[in-house]
PDB file of C-alpha atoms in Angstrom:
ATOM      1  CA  UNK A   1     -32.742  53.501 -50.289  1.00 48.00           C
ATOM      2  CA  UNK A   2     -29.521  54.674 -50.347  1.00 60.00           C
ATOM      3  CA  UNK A   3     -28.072  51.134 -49.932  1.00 60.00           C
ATOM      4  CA  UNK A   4     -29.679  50.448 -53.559  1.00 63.00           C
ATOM      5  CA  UNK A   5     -29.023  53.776 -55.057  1.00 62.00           C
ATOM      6  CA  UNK A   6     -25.123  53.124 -54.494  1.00 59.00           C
ATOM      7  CA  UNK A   7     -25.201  49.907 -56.421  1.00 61.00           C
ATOM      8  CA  UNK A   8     -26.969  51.368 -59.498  1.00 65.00           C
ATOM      9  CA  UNK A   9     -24.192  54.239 -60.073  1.00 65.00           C
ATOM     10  CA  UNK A  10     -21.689  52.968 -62.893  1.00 67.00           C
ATOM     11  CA  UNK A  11     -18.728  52.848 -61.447  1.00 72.00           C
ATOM     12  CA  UNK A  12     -19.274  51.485 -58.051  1.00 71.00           C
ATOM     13  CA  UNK A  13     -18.698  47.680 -58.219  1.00 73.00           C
ATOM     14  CA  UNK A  14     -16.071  47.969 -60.186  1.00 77.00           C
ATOM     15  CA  UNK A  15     -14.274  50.976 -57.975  1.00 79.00           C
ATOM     16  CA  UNK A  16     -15.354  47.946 -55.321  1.00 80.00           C
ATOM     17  CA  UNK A  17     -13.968  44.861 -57.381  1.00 78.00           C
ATOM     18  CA  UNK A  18     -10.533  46.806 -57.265  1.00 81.00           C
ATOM     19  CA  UNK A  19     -10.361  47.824 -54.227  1.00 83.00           C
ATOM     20  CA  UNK A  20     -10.539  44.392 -53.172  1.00 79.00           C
ATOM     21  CA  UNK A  21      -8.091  43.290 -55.241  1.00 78.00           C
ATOM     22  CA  UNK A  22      -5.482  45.769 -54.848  1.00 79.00           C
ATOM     23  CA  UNK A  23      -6.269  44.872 -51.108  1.00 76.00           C
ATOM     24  CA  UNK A  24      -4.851  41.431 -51.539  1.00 71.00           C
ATOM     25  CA  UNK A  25      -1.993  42.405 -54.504  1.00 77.00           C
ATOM     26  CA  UNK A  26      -0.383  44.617 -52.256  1.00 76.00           C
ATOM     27  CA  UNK A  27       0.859  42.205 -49.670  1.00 71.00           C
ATOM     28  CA  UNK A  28       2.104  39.732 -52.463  1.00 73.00           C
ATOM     29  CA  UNK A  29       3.911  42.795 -53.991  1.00 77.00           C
ATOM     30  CA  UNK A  30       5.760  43.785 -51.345  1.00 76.00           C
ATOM     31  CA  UNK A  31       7.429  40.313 -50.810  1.00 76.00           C
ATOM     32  CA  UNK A  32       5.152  39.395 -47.698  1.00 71.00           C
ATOM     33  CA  UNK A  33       4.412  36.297 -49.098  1.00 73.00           C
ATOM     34  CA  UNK A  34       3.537  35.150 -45.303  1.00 79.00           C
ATOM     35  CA  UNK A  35       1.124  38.207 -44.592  1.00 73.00           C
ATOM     36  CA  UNK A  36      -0.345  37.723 -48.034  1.00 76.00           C
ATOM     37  CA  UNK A  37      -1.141  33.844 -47.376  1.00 80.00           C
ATOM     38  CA  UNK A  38      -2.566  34.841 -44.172  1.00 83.00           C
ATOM     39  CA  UNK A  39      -4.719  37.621 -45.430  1.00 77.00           C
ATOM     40  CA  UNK A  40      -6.075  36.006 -48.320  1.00 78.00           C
ATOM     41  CA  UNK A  41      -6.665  32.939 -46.045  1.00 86.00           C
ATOM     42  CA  UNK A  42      -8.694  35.174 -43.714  1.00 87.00           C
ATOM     43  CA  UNK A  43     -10.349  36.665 -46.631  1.00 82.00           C
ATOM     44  CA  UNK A  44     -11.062  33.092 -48.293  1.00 86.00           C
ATOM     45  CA  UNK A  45     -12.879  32.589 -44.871  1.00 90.00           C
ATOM     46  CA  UNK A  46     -14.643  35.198 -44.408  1.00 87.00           C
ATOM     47  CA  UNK A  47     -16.395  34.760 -47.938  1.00 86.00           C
ATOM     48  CA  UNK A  48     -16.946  30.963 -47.213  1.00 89.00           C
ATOM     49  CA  UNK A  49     -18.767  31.824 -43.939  1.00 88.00           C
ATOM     50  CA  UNK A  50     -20.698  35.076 -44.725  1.00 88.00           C
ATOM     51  CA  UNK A  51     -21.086  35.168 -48.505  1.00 86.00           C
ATOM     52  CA  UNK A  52     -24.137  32.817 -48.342  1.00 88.00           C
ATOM     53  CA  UNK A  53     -25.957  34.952 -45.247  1.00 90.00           C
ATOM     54  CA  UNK A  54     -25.153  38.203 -47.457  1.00 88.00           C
ATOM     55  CA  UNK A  55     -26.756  36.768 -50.638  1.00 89.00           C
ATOM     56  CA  UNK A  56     -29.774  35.812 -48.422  1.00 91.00           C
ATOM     57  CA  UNK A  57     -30.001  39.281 -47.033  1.00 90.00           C
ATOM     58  CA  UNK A  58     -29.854  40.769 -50.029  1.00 90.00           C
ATOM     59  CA  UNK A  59     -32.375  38.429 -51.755  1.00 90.00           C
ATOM     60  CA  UNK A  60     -34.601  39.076 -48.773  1.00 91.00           C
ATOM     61  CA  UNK A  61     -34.079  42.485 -49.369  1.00 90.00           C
ATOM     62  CA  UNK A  62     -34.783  42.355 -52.966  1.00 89.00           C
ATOM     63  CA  UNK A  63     -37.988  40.671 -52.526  1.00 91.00           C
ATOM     64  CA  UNK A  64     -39.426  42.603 -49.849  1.00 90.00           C
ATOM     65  CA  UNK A  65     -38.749  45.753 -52.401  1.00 88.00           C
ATOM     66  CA  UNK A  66     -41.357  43.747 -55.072  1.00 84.00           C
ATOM     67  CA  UNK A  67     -44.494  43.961 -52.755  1.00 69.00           C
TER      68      UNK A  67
END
């Protein structure tokens, strides 16, 4: 419940879309060009592998909400 409640305030994605991109601007902005390839690299990764089980969670989720 509160899971979905979070996701219908206004400003939460976006507070979420720029934390994550701040997250991988900082590195580059600092001049750590190496430790920003590797992060975003990771990061790339990460959302390759687990984006797809997320979505399916969530759609799960979704539909078990309609019955």
């Amino acid at each position: 419940m509160e899971f979905d409640h979070a996701f219908h305030q206004a400003g939460f994605v976006p507070a979420m879309q720029m934390m994550v991109v701040g997250s991988l601007l900082a590195p580059g902005i600092m001049g750590r060009s190496d430790l920003y390839l590797i992060f975003a690299g990771r990061v790339a990764s990460l959302v390759v592998t687990f984006g797809p089980m997320g979505l399916l969670g969530y759609l799960l989720y979704a539909v078990s909400r309609l019955v």
